[in-house]
Amino acid sequence: MNQRPDQWLRNALRGNAAFSTISGAAFALASTPIATYLGVSPTWLVSATGVGLVGFAAWLVWLASRPEVPATEVKLVIGGDLAWVVLSGLALITGVLRAESTLAVLLVADAVLIFAALQAWGLRRAGRTPLAS
């Protein structure tokens, strides 16, 4: 079976897009109960995050569909994913979120970290160094 050298990267981007679409739609459509669960006020912040995630997902789909996936943009995606993980950790450490939401926040941050790792590995498999140049 002949696979493109960047197929792993494309699949990682598509997986991230699917996860971001589902998460974003949930945030946008159920912003009030999610904001209450997380302890976030005002509620529109959750809704805006959801809309942003859906836009992010669209960008990922576009990247994965390019004839050649631009490594520079994938590095931006990885950086954004890592920023989400760090900010999730900071939100938990500083106590700005309800303690009851800790497990959910950690699970989402773990999933995002896995996508960052898969995308970095995809860059490497495609013959491009993930975090250099």
XYZ file of N, CA and C in Angstrom:
399
model
N 0.835 -1.181 0.000
C 0.000 0.000 0.000
C 0.882 1.247 0.000
N 0.694 2.098 -0.985
C 1.460 3.331 -1.107
C 0.722 4.469 -0.422
N 1.352 5.031 0.600
C 0.768 6.172 1.296
C 1.612 7.402 1.040
N 0.947 8.546 1.008
C 1.686 9.797 0.887
C 2.519 9.986 2.148
N 3.712 10.580 2.031
C 4.543 10.789 3.217
C 3.874 11.695 4.263
N 2.952 12.538 3.823
C 2.304 13.459 4.760
C 0.913 12.983 5.187
N 0.561 11.731 4.892
C -0.783 11.239 5.219
C -1.049 11.251 6.722
N -0.053 10.895 7.517
C -0.206 10.916 8.972
C -0.545 12.330 9.444
N 0.168 13.311 8.918
C -0.073 14.707 9.270
C -1.483 15.127 8.878
N -1.896 14.788 7.676
C -3.244 15.138 7.217
C -4.305 14.504 8.117
N -4.102 13.252 8.490
C -5.063 12.580 9.364
C -5.090 13.208 10.759
N -3.932 13.597 11.274
C -3.881 14.254 12.583
C -4.624 15.590 12.541
N -4.444 16.341 11.469
C -5.149 17.617 11.325
C -6.656 17.393 11.219
N -7.067 16.378 10.471
C -8.499 16.080 10.346
C -9.095 15.632 11.684
N -8.350 14.835 12.430
C -8.827 14.413 13.755
C -8.978 15.596 14.686
N -8.004 16.489 14.664
C -8.072 17.700 15.472
C -9.266 18.543 15.040
N -9.498 18.617 13.739
C -10.641 19.386 13.221
C -11.960 18.797 13.707
N -12.076 17.487 13.682
C -13.317 16.838 14.145
C -13.541 17.117 15.626
N -12.495 16.963 16.431
C -12.600 17.214 17.871
C -12.949 18.682 18.133
N -12.313 19.585 17.405
C -12.568 21.021 17.584
C -13.976 21.396 17.148
N -14.469 20.764 16.082
C -15.831 21.037 15.621
C -16.852 20.591 16.667
N -16.697 19.387 17.175
C -17.625 18.870 18.183
C -17.573 19.720 19.450
N -16.362 20.028 19.904
C -16.207 20.853 21.112
C -16.765 22.252 20.891
N -16.440 22.831 19.743
C -16.907 24.182 19.444
C -18.414 24.262 19.343
N -19.025 23.269 18.687
C -20.484 23.257 18.577
C -21.129 23.122 19.951
N -20.563 22.258 20.790
C -21.097 22.100 22.152
C -20.983 23.413 22.925
N -19.820 24.066 22.842
C -19.623 25.338 23.544
C -20.598 26.399 23.038
N -20.784 26.461 21.722
C -21.654 27.491 21.154
C -23.129 27.216 21.435
N -23.538 25.962 21.356
C -24.956 25.624 21.498
C -25.401 25.421 22.945
N -24.465 25.085 23.809
C -24.815 24.847 25.213
C -23.961 25.725 26.118
N -23.786 26.969 25.728
C -22.870 27.856 26.462
C -23.298 28.098 27.907
N -24.583 28.224 28.166
C -25.027 28.502 29.531
C -24.730 27.339 30.482
N -25.145 26.101 30.165
C -24.818 25.020 31.100
C -23.320 24.751 31.203
N -22.590 24.914 30.108
C -21.141 24.699 30.167
C -20.477 25.786 30.997
N -20.889 27.032 30.819
C -20.334 28.129 31.619
C -20.618 27.908 33.100
N -21.822 27.461 33.418
C -22.181 27.184 34.811
C -21.304 26.068 35.361
N -21.139 24.991 34.596
C -20.322 23.847 35.019
C -18.873 24.264 35.265
N -18.336 25.088 34.363
C -16.950 25.523 34.489
C -16.770 26.632 35.524
N -17.836 27.375 35.770
C -17.730 28.526 36.659
C -17.247 29.762 35.920
N -17.569 29.857 34.637
C -17.120 30.968 33.794
C -18.240 31.988 33.671
N -17.865 33.244 33.832
C -18.824 34.325 33.660
C -18.085 35.454 32.947
N -18.672 36.085 31.979
C -19.998 35.924 31.418
C -20.075 34.726 30.462
N -21.291 34.268 30.237
C -21.559 33.097 29.411
C -21.077 33.269 27.977
N -21.118 34.485 27.461
C -20.729 34.711 26.069
C -19.287 34.298 25.803
N -18.439 34.257 26.850
C -17.053 33.816 26.655
C -17.003 32.367 26.175
N -17.875 31.535 26.732
C -17.939 30.132 26.313
C -18.457 30.051 24.884
N -19.495 30.807 24.585
C -20.057 30.820 23.233
C -19.025 31.304 22.220
N -18.316 32.362 22.535
C -17.291 32.902 21.635
C -16.152 31.899 21.437
N -15.786 31.198 22.497
C -14.765 30.161 22.381
C -15.230 29.068 21.426
N -16.504 28.701 21.539
C -17.061 27.693 20.639
C -16.997 28.107 19.181
N -17.387 29.344 18.913
C -17.340 29.855 17.541
C -15.891 29.870 17.045
N -14.982 30.281 17.910
C -13.565 30.280 17.552
C -13.047 28.882 17.245
N -13.485 27.893 18.019
C -13.063 26.515 17.776
C -13.575 25.990 16.435
N -14.792 26.358 16.080
C -15.335 25.933 14.784
C -14.534 26.587 13.648
N -14.180 27.851 13.813
C -13.329 28.520 12.820
C -11.949 27.872 12.731
N -11.385 27.523 13.880
C -10.100 26.824 13.942
C -10.204 25.491 13.197
N -11.296 24.777 13.406
C -11.512 23.492 12.741
C -11.573 23.661 11.225
N -12.228 24.708 10.778
C -12.307 24.958 9.334
C -10.915 25.192 8.751
N -10.092 25.919 9.477
C -8.713 26.166 9.045
C -7.943 24.846 8.964
N -8.138 23.965 9.938
C -7.450 22.672 9.935
C -7.862 21.827 8.732
N -9.150 21.829 8.421
C -9.634 21.086 7.251
C -9.005 21.652 5.982
N -8.951 22.957 5.891
C -8.338 23.604 4.729
C -6.858 23.215 4.625
N -6.136 23.253 5.756
C -4.717 22.875 5.740
C -4.538 21.439 5.261
N -5.357 20.540 5.798
C -5.245 19.120 5.448
C -5.570 18.855 3.982
N -6.322 19.761 3.358
C -6.730 19.560 1.962
C -5.770 20.196 0.958
N -4.789 20.924 1.442
C -3.846 21.601 0.538
C -3.014 20.559 -0.213
N -2.593 20.863 -1.448
C -1.729 19.928 -2.178
C -0.461 19.596 -1.388
N 0.109 20.613 -0.748
C 1.219 20.394 0.178
C 0.870 21.121 1.466
N 0.884 20.398 2.569
C 0.527 20.988 3.860
C 1.663 21.915 4.288
N 1.365 23.212 4.498
C 2.415 24.160 4.871
C 2.915 23.924 6.300
N 4.189 23.556 6.420
C 4.772 23.235 7.725
C 4.683 24.413 8.691
N 4.877 25.625 8.198
C 4.826 26.810 9.058
C 3.457 26.944 9.714
N 2.403 26.709 8.944
C 1.055 26.821 9.517
C 0.761 25.683 10.482
N 1.279 24.507 10.195
C 1.098 23.393 11.125
C 1.793 23.704 12.449
N 2.939 24.341 12.378
C 3.644 24.740 13.602
C 2.812 25.748 14.395
N 2.081 26.627 13.704
C 1.170 27.552 14.390
C 0.039 26.774 15.071
N -0.473 25.753 14.392
C -1.521 24.909 14.971
C -0.996 24.231 16.238
N 0.189 23.662 16.144
C 0.793 22.995 17.304
C 0.981 23.999 18.434
N 1.454 25.189 18.110
C 1.617 26.232 19.132
C 0.297 26.605 19.776
N -0.761 26.713 18.973
C -2.087 27.006 19.518
C -2.578 25.896 20.428
N -2.356 24.651 20.009
C -2.746 23.517 20.848
C -1.993 23.540 22.178
N -0.693 23.794 22.115
C 0.100 23.839 23.348
C -0.328 25.008 24.238
N -0.689 26.132 23.625
C -1.192 27.270 24.411
C -2.483 26.889 25.129
N -3.376 26.154 24.453
C -4.622 25.689 25.091
C -4.303 24.844 26.323
N -3.331 23.935 26.184
C -2.955 23.055 27.291
C -2.401 23.869 28.454
N -1.505 24.794 28.167
C -0.903 25.620 29.226
C -1.965 26.484 29.906
N -2.822 27.115 29.129
C -3.866 27.962 29.709
C -4.871 27.141 30.525
N -5.151 25.926 30.086
C -6.020 25.046 30.874
C -5.379 24.753 32.225
N -4.094 24.442 32.203
C -3.368 24.185 33.450
C -3.350 25.399 34.357
N -3.113 26.567 33.785
C -3.112 27.800 34.581
C -4.491 28.077 35.177
N -5.528 27.827 34.396
C -6.893 28.036 34.906
C -7.167 27.114 36.088
N -6.687 25.887 36.011
C -6.888 24.953 37.128
C -6.049 25.324 38.341
N -4.804 25.692 38.093
C -3.898 26.044 39.205
C -4.368 27.294 39.934
N -4.835 28.286 39.186
C -5.239 29.554 39.806
C -6.635 29.496 40.417
N -7.378 28.442 40.119
C -8.700 28.292 40.716
C -9.782 29.141 40.085
N -9.586 29.589 38.845
C -10.633 30.401 38.201
C -11.804 29.556 37.718
N -11.600 28.244 37.652
C -12.676 27.335 37.263
C -13.164 26.575 38.496
N -14.390 26.090 38.420
C -14.940 25.304 39.522
C -14.157 24.001 39.661
N -13.922 23.582 40.900
C -13.183 22.349 41.161
C -13.865 21.143 40.528
N -15.188 21.174 40.447
C -15.942 20.059 39.878
C -15.635 19.836 38.395
N -15.117 20.844 37.732
C -14.838 20.728 36.303
C -13.399 20.286 36.020
N -12.617 20.031 37.039
C -11.202 19.708 36.869
C -10.982 18.522 35.935
N -11.690 17.436 36.149
C -11.486 16.252 35.320
C -11.806 16.536 33.852
N -12.904 17.217 33.604
C -13.281 17.523 32.215
C -12.227 18.410 31.548
N -11.742 19.406 32.263
C -10.728 20.311 31.712
C -9.440 19.533 31.427
N -9.061 18.648 32.344
C -7.860 17.842 32.135
C -8.001 16.892 30.946
N -9.179 16.289 30.788
C -9.392 15.371 29.666
C -9.309 16.092 28.325
N -9.900 17.274 28.253
C -9.828 18.050 27.007
C -8.387 18.480 26.745
N -7.690 18.951 27.779
C -6.293 19.363 27.607
C -5.434 18.171 27.173
N -5.695 16.999 27.725
C -4.961 15.797 27.300
C -5.198 15.504 25.824
N -6.452 15.577 25.384
C -6.774 15.324 23.977
C -6.062 16.328 23.082
N -6.063 17.593 23.470
C -5.407 18.639 22.681
C -3.898 18.394 22.631
N -3.313 17.975 23.750
C -1.886 17.665 23.784
C -1.561 16.487 22.866
N -2.429 15.489 22.834
C -2.228 14.343 21.940
C -2.267 14.800 20.485
N -3.203 15.675 20.141
C -3.240 16.184 18.761
C -1.973 16.963 18.427
N -1.462 17.754 19.360
C -0.213 18.488 19.114
C 0.919 17.503 18.840
N 1.001 16.443 19.637
C 2.058 15.444 19.450
C 1.903 14.709 18.120
N 0.677 14.332 17.774
C 0.434 13.633 16.511
C 0.797 14.512 15.312
N 0.480 15.800 15.391
C 0.807 16.725 14.306
C 2.316 16.915 14.193
N 2.996 17.015 15.331
C 4.461 17.143 15.307
C 5.084 15.880 14.718
N 4.551 14.733 15.099
C 5.055 13.481 14.557
C 4.762 13.400 13.059
N 3.605 13.882 12.671
C 3.256 13.909 11.249
C 4.215 14.764 10.441
N 4.628 15.892 11.001
C 5.622 16.725 10.315
C 6.927 15.957 10.153
N 7.333 15.273 11.213
C 8.584 14.515 11.167
C 8.493 13.399 10.125
N 7.374 12.677 10.115
C 7.187 11.581 9.152
C 7.163 12.097 7.713
N 6.719 13.332 7.548
C 6.675 13.930 6.209
C 8.038 14.478 5.794
N 9.028 14.300 6.671
C 10.383 14.741 6.342
C 10.660 16.184 6.699
N 9.804 16.754 7.566
C 10.001 18.143 7.986
C 10.185 18.155 9.500
N 11.186 18.867 9.962
C 11.443 18.936 11.390
C 10.331 19.697 12.063
N 9.686 19.124 13.097
C 8.490 19.744 13.660
C 8.699 21.108 14.298
N 9.766 21.324 15.029
C 9.846 22.572 15.779
C 11.030 23.453 15.377
N 11.749 23.078 14.355
C 12.862 23.896 13.897
C 12.472 24.646 12.622
N 13.209 25.674 12.340
C 13.039 26.532 11.149
C 11.626 26.820 10.907
